Coordinates of C-alpha atoms in Angstrom, one line a residue:
X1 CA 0.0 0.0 0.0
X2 CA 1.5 3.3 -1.2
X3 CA 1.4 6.7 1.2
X4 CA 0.6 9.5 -0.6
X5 CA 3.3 12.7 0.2
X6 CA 1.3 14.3 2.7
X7 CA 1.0 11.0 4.9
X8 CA 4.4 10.7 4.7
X9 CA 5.2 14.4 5.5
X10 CA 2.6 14.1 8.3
X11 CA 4.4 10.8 9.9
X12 CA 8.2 11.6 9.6
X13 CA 7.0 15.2 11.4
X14 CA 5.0 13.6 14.1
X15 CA 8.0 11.1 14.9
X16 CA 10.6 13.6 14.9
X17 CA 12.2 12.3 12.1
X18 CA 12.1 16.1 9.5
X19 CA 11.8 19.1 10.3
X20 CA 10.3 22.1 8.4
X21 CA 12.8 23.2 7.1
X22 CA 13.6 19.9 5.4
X23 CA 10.2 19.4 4.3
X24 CA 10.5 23.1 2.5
X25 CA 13.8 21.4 0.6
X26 CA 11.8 18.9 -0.2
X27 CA 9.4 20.0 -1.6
X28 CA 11.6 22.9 -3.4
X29 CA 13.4 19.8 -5.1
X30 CA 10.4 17.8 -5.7
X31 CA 8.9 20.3 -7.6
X32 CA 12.1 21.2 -9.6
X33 CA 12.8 17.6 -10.1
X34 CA 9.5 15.9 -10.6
X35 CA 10.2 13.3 -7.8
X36 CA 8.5 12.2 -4.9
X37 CA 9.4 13.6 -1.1
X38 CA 10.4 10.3 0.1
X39 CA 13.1 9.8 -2.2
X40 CA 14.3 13.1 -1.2
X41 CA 14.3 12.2 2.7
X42 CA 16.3 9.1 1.6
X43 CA 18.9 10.6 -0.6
X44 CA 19.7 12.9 1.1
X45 CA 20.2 10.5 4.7
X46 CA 17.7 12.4 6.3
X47 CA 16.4 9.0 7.6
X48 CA 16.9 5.5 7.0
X49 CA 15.0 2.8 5.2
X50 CA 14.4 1.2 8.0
X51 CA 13.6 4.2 10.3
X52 CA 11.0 4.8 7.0
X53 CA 9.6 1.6 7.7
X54 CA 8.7 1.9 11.2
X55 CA 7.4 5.1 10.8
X56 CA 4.9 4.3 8.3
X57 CA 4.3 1.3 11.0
X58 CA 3.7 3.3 13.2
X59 CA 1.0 5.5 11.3
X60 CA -1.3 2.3 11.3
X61 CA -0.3 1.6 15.0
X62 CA 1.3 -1.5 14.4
X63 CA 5.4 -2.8 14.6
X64 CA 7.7 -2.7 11.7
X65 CA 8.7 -6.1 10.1
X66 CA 12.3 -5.8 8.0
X67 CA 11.7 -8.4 5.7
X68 CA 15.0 -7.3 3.8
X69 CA 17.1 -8.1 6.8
X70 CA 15.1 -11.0 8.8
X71 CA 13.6 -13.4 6.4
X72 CA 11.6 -16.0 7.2
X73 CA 12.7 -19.6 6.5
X74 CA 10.8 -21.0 3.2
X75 CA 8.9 -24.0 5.7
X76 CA 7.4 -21.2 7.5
X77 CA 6.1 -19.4 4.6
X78 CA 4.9 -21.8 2.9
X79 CA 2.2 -22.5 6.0
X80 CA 0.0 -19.9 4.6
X81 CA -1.1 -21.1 1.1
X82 CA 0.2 -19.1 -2.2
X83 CA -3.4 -18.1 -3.2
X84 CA -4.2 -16.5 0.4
X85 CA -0.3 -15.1 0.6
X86 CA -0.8 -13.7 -2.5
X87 CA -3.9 -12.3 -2.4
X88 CA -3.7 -10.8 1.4
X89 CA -0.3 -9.7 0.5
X90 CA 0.8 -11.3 3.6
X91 CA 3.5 -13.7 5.1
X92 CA 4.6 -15.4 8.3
X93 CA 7.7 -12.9 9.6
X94 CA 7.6 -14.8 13.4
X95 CA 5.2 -17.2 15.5
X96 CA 5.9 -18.8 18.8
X97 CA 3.0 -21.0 20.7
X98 CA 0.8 -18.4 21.0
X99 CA 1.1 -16.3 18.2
X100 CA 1.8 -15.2 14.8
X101 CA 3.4 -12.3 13.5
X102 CA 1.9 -11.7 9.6
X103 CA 4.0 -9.0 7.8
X104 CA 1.9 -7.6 4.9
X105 CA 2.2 -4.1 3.1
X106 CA -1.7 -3.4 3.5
X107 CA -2.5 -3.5 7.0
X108 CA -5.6 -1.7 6.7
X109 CA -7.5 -4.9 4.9
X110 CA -9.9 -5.8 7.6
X111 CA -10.4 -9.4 5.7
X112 CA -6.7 -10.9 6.5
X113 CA -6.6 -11.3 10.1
X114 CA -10.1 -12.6 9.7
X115 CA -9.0 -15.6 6.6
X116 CA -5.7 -15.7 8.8
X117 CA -7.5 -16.2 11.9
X118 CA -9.9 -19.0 10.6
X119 CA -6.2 -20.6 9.0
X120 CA -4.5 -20.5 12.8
X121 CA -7.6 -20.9 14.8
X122 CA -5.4 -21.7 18.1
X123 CA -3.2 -18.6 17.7
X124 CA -3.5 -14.6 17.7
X125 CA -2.5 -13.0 14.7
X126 CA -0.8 -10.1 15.0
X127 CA -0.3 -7.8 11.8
X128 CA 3.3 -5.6 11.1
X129 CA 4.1 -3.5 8.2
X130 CA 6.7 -4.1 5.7
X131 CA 7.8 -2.6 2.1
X132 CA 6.2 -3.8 -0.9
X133 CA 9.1 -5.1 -2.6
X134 CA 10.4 -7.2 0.5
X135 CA 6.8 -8.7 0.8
X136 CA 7.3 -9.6 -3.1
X137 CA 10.9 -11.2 -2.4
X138 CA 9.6 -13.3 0.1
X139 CA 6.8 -14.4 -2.4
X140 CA 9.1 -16.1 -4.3
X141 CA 9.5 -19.2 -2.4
X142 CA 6.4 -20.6 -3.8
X143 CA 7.6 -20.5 -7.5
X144 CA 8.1 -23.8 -8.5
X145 CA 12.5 -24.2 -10.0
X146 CA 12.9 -22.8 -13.5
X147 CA 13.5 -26.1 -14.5
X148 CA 10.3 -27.0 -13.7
X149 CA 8.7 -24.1 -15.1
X150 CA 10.8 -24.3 -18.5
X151 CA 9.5 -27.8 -18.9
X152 CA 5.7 -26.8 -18.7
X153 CA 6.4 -23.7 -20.9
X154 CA 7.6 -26.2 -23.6
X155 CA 4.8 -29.1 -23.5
X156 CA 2.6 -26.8 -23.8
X157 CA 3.6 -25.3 -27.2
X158 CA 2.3 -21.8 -27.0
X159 CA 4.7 -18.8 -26.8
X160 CA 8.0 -20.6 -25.6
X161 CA 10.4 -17.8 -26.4
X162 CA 9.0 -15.0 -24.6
X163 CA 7.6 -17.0 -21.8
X164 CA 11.1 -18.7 -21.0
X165 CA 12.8 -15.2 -21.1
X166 CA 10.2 -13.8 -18.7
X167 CA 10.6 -16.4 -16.2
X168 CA 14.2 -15.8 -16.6
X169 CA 13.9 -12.3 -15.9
X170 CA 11.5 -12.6 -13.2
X171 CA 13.5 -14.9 -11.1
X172 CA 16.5 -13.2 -11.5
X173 CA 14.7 -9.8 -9.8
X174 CA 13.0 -11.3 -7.2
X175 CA 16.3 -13.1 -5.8
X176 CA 18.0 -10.2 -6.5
X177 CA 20.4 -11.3 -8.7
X178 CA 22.8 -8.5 -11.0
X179 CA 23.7 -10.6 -13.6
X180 CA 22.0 -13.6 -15.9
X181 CA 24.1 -15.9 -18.1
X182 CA 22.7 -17.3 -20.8
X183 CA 25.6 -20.2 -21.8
X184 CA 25.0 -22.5 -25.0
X185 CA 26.9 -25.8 -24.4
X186 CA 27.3 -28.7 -26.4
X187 CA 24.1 -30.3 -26.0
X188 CA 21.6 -28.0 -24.1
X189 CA 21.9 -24.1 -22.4
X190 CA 23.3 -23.0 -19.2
X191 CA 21.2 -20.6 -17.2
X192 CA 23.2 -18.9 -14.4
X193 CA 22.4 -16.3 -11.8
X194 CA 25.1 -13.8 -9.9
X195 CA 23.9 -13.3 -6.8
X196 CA 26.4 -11.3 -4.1
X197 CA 28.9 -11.4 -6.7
X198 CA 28.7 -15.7 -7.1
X199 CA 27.7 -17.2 -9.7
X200 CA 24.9 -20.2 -9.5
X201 CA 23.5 -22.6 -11.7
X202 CA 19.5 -22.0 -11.8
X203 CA 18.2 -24.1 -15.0
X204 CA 19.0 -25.5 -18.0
X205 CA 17.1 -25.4 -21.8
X206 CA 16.8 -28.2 -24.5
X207 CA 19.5 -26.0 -27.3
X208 CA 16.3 -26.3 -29.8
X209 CA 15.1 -23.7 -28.7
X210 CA 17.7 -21.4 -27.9
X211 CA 17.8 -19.6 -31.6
X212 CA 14.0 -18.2 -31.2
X213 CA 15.2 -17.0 -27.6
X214 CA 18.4 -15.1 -28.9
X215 CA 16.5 -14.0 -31.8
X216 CA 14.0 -12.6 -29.2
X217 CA 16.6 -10.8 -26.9
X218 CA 18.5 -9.4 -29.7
X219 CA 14.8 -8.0 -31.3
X220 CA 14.3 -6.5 -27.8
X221 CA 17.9 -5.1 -27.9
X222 CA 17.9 -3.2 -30.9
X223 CA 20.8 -5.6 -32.2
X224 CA 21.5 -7.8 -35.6
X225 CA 19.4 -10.8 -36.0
X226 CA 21.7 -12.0 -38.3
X227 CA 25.1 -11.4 -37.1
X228 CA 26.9 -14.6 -35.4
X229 CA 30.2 -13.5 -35.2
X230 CA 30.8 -10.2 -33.6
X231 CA 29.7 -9.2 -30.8
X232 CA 27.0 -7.0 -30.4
X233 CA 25.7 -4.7 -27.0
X234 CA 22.2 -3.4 -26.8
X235 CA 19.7 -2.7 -24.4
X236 CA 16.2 -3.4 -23.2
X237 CA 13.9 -1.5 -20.8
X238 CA 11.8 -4.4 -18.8
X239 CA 8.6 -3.5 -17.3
X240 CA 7.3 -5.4 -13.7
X241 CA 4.9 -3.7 -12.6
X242 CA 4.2 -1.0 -14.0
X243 CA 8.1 0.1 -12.9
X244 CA 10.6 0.0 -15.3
X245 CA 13.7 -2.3 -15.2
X246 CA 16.7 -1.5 -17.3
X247 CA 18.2 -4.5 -18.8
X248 CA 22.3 -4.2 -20.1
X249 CA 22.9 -6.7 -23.0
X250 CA 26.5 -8.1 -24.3
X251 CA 26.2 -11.3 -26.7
X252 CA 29.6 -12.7 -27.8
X253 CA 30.2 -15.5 -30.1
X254 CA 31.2 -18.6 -28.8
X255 CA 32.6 -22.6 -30.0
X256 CA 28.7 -23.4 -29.2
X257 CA 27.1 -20.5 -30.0
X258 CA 26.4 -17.1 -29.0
X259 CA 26.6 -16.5 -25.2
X260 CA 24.0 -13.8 -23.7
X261 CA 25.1 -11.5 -20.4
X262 CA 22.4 -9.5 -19.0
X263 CA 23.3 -6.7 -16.8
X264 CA 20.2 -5.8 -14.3
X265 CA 20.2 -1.9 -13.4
X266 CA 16.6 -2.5 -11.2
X267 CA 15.7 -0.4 -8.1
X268 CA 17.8 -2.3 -5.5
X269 CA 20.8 -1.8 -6.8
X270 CA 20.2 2.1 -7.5
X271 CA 18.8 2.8 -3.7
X272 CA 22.0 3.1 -1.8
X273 CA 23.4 6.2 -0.4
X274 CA 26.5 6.5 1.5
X275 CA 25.5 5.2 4.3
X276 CA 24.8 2.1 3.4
X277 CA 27.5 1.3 1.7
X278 CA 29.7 0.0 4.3
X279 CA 31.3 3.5 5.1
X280 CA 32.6 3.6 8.9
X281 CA 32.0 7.2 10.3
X282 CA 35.2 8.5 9.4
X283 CA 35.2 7.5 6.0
X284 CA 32.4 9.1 5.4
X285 CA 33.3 12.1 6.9
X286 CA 36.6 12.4 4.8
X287 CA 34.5 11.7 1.2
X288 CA 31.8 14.8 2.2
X289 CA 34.9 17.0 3.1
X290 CA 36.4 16.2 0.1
X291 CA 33.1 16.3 -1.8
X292 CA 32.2 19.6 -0.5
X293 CA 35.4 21.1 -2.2
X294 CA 34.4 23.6 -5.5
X295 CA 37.3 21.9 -7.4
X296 CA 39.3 18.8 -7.7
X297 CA 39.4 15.9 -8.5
X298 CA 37.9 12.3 -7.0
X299 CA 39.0 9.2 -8.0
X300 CA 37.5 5.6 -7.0
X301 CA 39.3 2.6 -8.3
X302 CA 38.9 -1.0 -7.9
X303 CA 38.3 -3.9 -10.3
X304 CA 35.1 -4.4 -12.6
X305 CA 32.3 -5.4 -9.9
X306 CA 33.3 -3.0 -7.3
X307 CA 31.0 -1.1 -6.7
X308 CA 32.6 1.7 -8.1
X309 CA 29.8 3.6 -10.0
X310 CA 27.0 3.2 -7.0
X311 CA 29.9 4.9 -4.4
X312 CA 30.0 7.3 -7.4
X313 CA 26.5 7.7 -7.7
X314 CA 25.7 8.2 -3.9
X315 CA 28.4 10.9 -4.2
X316 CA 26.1 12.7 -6.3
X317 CA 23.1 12.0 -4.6
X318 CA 24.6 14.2 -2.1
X319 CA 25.1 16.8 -4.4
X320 CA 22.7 17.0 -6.7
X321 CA 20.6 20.2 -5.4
X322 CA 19.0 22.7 -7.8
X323 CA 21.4 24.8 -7.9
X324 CA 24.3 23.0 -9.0
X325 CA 25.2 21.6 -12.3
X326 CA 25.5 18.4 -12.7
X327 CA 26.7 16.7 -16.3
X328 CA 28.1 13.1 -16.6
X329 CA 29.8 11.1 -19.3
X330 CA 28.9 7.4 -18.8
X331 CA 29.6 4.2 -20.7
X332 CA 27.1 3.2 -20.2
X333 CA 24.3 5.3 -18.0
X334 CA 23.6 2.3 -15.5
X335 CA 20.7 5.0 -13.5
X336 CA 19.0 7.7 -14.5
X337 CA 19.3 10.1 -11.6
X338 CA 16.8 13.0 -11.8
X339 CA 17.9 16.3 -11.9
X340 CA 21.6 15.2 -13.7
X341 CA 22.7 15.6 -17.2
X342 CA 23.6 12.4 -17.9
X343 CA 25.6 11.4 -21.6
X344 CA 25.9 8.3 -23.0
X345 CA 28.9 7.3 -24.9
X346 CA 28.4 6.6 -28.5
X347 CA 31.0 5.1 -30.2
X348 CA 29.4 5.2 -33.5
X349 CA 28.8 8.6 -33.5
X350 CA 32.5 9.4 -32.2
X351 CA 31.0 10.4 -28.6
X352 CA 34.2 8.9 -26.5
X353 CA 34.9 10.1 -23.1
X354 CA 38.0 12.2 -25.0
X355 CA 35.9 13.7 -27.6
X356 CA 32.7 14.5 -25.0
X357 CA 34.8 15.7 -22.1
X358 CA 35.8 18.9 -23.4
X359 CA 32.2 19.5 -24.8
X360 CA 30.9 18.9 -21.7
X361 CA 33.3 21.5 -19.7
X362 CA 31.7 24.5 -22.6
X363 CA 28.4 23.4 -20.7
X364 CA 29.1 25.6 -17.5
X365 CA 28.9 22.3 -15.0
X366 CA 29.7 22.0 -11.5
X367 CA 30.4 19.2 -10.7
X368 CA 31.5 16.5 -13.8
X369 CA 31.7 12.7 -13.6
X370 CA 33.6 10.8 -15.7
X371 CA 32.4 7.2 -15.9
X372 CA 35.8 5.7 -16.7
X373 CA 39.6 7.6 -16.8
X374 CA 40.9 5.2 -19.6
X375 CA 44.0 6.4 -21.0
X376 CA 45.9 9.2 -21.7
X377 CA 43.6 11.7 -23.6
X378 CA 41.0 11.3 -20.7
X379 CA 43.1 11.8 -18.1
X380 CA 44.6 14.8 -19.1
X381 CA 41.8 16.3 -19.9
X382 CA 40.2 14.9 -16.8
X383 CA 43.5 16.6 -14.9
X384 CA 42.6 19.6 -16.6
X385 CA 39.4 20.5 -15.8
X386 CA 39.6 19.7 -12.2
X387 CA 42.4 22.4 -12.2
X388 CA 40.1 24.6 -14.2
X389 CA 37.4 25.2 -11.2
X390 CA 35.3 22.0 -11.4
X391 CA 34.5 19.0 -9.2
X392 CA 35.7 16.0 -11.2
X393 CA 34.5 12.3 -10.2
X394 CA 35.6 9.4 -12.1
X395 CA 36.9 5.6 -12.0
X396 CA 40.0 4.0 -12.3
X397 CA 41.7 0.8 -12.5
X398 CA 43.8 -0.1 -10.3
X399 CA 44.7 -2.7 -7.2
X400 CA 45.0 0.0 -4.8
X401 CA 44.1 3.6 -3.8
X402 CA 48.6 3.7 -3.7
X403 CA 48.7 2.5 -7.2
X404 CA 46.6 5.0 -8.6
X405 CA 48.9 8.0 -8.6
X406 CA 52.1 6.1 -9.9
X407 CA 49.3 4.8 -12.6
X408 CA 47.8 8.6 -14.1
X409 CA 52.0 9.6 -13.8
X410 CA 52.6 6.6 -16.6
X411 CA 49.7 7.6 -18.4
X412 CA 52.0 11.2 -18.9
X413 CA 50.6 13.9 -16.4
X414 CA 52.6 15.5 -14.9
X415 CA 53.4 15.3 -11.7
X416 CA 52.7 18.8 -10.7
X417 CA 49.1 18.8 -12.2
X418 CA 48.0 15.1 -10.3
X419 CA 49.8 16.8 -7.2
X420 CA 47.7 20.1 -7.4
X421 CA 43.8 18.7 -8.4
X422 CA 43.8 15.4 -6.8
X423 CA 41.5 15.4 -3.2
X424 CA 41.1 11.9 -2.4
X425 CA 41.5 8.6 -4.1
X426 CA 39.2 5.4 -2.5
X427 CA 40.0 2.0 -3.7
X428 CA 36.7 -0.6 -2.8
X429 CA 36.2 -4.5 -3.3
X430 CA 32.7 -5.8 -2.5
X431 CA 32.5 -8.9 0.4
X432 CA 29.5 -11.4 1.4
X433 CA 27.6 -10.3 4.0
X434 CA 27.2 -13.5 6.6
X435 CA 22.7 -14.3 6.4
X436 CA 21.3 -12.3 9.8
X437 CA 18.9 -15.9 9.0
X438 CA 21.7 -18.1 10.0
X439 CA 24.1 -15.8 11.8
X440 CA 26.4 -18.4 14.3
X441 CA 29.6 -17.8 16.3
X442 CA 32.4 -20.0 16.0
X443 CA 35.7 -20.2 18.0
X444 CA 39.4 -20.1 16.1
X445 CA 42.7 -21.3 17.8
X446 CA 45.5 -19.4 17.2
X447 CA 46.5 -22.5 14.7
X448 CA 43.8 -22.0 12.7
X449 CA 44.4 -18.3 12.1
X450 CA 47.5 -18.5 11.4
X451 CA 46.4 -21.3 8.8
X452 CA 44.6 -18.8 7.3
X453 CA 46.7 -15.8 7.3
X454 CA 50.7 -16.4 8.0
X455 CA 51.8 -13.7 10.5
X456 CA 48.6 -13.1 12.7
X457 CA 49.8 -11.4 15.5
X458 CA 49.8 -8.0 13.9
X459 CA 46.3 -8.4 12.7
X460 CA 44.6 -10.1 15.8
X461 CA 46.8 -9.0 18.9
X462 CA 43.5 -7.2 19.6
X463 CA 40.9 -9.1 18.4
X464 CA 38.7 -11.9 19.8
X465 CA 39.0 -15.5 18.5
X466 CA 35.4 -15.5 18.4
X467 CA 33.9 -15.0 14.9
X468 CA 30.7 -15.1 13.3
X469 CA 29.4 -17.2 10.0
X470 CA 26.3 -18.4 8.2
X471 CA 25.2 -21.9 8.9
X472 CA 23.1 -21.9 5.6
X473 CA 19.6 -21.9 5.6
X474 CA 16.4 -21.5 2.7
X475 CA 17.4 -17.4 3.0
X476 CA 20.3 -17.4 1.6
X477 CA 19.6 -21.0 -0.7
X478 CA 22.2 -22.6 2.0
X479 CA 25.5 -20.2 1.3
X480 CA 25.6 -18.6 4.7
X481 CA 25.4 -15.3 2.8
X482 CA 23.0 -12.9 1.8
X483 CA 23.9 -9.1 0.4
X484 CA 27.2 -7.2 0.4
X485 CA 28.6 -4.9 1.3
X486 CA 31.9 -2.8 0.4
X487 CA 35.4 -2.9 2.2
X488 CA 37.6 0.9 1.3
X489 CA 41.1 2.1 1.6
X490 CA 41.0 5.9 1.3
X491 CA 44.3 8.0 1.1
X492 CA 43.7 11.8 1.5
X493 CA 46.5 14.2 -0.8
X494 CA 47.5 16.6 2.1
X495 CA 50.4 18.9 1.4
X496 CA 53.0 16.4 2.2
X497 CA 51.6 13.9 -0.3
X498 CA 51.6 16.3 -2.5
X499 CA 55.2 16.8 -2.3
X500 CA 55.6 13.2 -2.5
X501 CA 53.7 13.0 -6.0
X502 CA 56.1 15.8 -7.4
X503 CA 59.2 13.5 -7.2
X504 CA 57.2 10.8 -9.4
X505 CA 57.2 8.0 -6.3
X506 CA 56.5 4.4 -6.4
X507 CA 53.3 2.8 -4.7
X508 CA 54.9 1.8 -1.7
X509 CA 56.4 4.9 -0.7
X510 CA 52.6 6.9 -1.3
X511 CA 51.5 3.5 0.6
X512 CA 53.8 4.6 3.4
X513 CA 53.4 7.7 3.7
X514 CA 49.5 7.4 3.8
X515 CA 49.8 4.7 6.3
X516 CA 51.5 6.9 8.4
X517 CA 49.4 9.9 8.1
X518 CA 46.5 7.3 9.2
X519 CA 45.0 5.4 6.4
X520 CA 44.0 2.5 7.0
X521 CA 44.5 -0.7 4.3
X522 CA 41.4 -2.8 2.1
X523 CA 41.9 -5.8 4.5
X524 CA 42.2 -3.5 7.7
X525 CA 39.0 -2.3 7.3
X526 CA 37.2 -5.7 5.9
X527 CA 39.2 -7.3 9.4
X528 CA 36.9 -4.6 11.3
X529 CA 33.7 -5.8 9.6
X530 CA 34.8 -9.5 10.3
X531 CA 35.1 -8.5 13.9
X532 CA 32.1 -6.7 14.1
X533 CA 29.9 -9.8 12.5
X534 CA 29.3 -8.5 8.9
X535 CA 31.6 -10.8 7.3
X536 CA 33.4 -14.0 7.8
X537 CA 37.1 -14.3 7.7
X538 CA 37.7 -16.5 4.7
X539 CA 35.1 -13.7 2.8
X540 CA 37.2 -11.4 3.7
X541 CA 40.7 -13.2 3.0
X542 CA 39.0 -14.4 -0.7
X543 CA 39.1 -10.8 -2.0
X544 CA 41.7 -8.9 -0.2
X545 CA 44.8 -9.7 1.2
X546 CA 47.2 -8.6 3.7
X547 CA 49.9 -5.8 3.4
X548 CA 53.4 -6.7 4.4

């Protein structure tokens, strides 16, 4: 059930949450940008998703049930029947002997504690509120495998194409999933899911039929029906709904045909803002200094999978107020973010991040991000407009925030101009969050740490050999996982890094220097979320290592 504005304006006030003054902003933006208040009081980190939640509880009088975070085991949904779940919008969140908890996002149909009721006739029901889209994520556990459901789609003849490639779809946004593989093998097609970063086998179709399927998606795409060889990108805007999903699609020719990869840009990948990140306090504080500056320049490097772009993008989420100009050069535009000039590359049309850049800077902006610094010509020019009075985000490759500078110095800028309009440079790896579902503690002997990471006494001198993992349950399909989150090494250019940069140093020396001015390493700060419970330990040790 959707609150209008007003009832959301009217709760958040009541409970302390805005005040006046923020409503005014609100409202001064909503009207400028065409988007609702809500999204502004989230943006912004005026209040939490979950502090949204139990507010809106609160306005039917009832608790707030956080679905995203606790959910139910599959055996205890499945008590209340699909065609009741479904149609009360309701599932079990918690029972004991004498009651049950139902968390529905309608709480103010007076028929479900009555159907519920007659269903548990020896137990109270108790209703709580919780989001739509969490009360949809939980409904999945009565689909049937997409094995299953590809089989029935086939004997029955009709529209086997586009029925296969919805079901596809559909599962792959209800589990969350931000990537489909679509794999021809030798005899049959590989369906695959990635889901926290890890890939998973989810079905499998007879190759028949997989020609009228890649016909479909390349239709949908925009894209050659009858090229085989090359490899072709495209894209396709998915509706679910009535809310628009943006699908990213890369086919490349393979020995057994052509493989699909579907990127999926959907809603809960786009909604985080810097707090939810995995920022600790002081990170945060240091990328809003640095943010706040009118010129520089902001760098965030890490592999492909990052999490680059969304840090990026909650950066401007911050920013993005009416009177500041906003223009980015994306390849491609993952989110459409209201209120932003957003570009998207065009190869064909000789749009590149070189050639756009400087047409960009003759657009008076204020603050500029550059989806990807990818060689010399974008650097420099990147360089150059930082120095020039802008704000200028961007991405980079490299291992490490160290490895960065000795990297744009190689790519021939010179040291003076990187010294003079670089403000901060945040290196990021995404880790497994351990399932809240499953959550146990387990003791390790000094043995078994240093089994896992040779010279422990630096690292857990002050740390308890008490850690946390995930036995596995239906909630996060047995892994012991569920989410992720981001681990960060930031090093700040102060004046004496700066003087370091203009005798053209190596990574370890900006390493050391950083270290000793405070920083704090990748697996220092993933060590801190092992120790508080977010992670486990061998998460943690899988995607960053160590600094001797």
């Amino acid at each position: 059930m959707e609150l209008d504005d007003q009832k959301i304006k009217d709760v958040l006030s009541k409970q302390g949450h805005i005040s006046p003054e923020d409503i005014k902003k609100a409202e001064e933006f909503g009207l400028a940008r065409g988007v609702p208040l809500v999204e502004y009081f989230l943006e912004k980190g005026l209040i939490t998703r979950s502090a949204l939640g139990q507010a809106i509880a609160q306005s039917f009088g009832i608790a707030y049930a956080d679905l995203s975070s606790n959910e139910p085991p599959r055996e205890q949904v499945l008590k209340i029947s699909e065609d009741t779940a479904k149609k009360r919008r309701s599932v079990i969140f918690r029972e004991d002997d004498k009651t049950i908890v139902i968390a529905t996002d309608n709480p103010s149909d007076a028929e479900t504690i009555k159907e519920l009721s007659d269903l548990f006739k020896s137990k109270q029901i108790i209703l709580s509120y919780s989001f739509p889209e969490d009360i949809n994520h939980v409904l999945v556990n009565y689909r049937q495998t997409l094995g299953v459901r590809f089989e029935k789609i086939i004997s029955d003849k009709k529209r086997i194409a586009p029925e296969i490639i919805d079901e596809i779809i559909e599962d792959a946004l209800a589990i969350r999933a931000s990537d489909i593989h679509i794999e021809p093998m030798e005899k049959d097609v590989l369906i695959r899911f990635r889901v926290d970063g890890v890939l998973r086998e989810v079905g499998r179709i007879p190759k028949e039929y997989y020609e009228n399927i890649l016909n479909r998606i390349k239709v949908q795409a925009h894209l050659r029906i009858d090229e085989h060889f090359a490899a072709q990108d495209g894209a396709i805007r998915y509706l679910q709904d009535g809310k628009a999903v943006d699908l990213r699609i890369a086919i490349t020719p393979t020995l057994d045909g052509e493989k699909v990869a579907v990127r999926l840009l959907a809603e809960y990948v786009r909604g985080f803002t810097l707090a939810d990140l995995g920022l600790s306090p002081g990170d945060q504080k240091i990328l809003q200094e640095s943010s706040r500056k009118p010129f520089g320049m902001i760098l965030v490097t890490g592999p492909t999978g990052s999490g680059k772009t969304t840090t990026l993008y909650s950066l401007i989420k911050i920013l993005n107020r009416p009177e500041i100009n906003i223009t980015t050069i994306e390849d491609p535009v993952e989110y459409k973010i209201v209120g932003v000039n957003q570009i998207q590359v065009n190869r064909q049309t000789d749009l590149t991040f070189s050639k756009g850049l400087p047409s960009i800077l003759r657009q008076d902006p204020d603050v500029v991000l550059v989806g990807e610094i990818r060689g010399p010509d974008t650097a420099e020019i990147a360089v150059n407009a930082a120095l020039t009075g802008h704000l200028l985000l961007s991405t980079f490759h490299a291992n490490d925030a160290a490895t960065a500078i000795p990297r744009l110095l190689d790519m021939g800028v010179e040291p003076f101009l990187v010294a003079s309009t670089l403000e901060l440079i945040v290196a990021q790896r995404l880790v497994r969050k351990i399932c809240e579902n499953c959550r146990t503690s387990e003791t390790l002997s000094p043995l078994s740490l240093s089994q896992l990471i040779p010279s422990t006494s630096r690292y857990f001198a002050n740390i308890p050999s008490t850690f946390f993992k995930g036995k596995g349950c239906s909630s996060c399909t047995n892994t012991g996982y569920r989410g992720r989150t981001a681990i960060f090494e930031f090093i700040k250019i102060t004046k004496e890094m700066q003087d370091l940069i203009l005798g053209n140093p190596s990574n370890r020396q900006i390493s050391q220097l950083a270290r000793s001015q405070g920083a704090h390493s990748l697996f220092e700060d993933g060590l801190e979320k092992v120790k508080n419970g977010v992670t486990t330990l061998e998460e943690l040790i899988r995607v960053a290592s160590p600094k001797d």
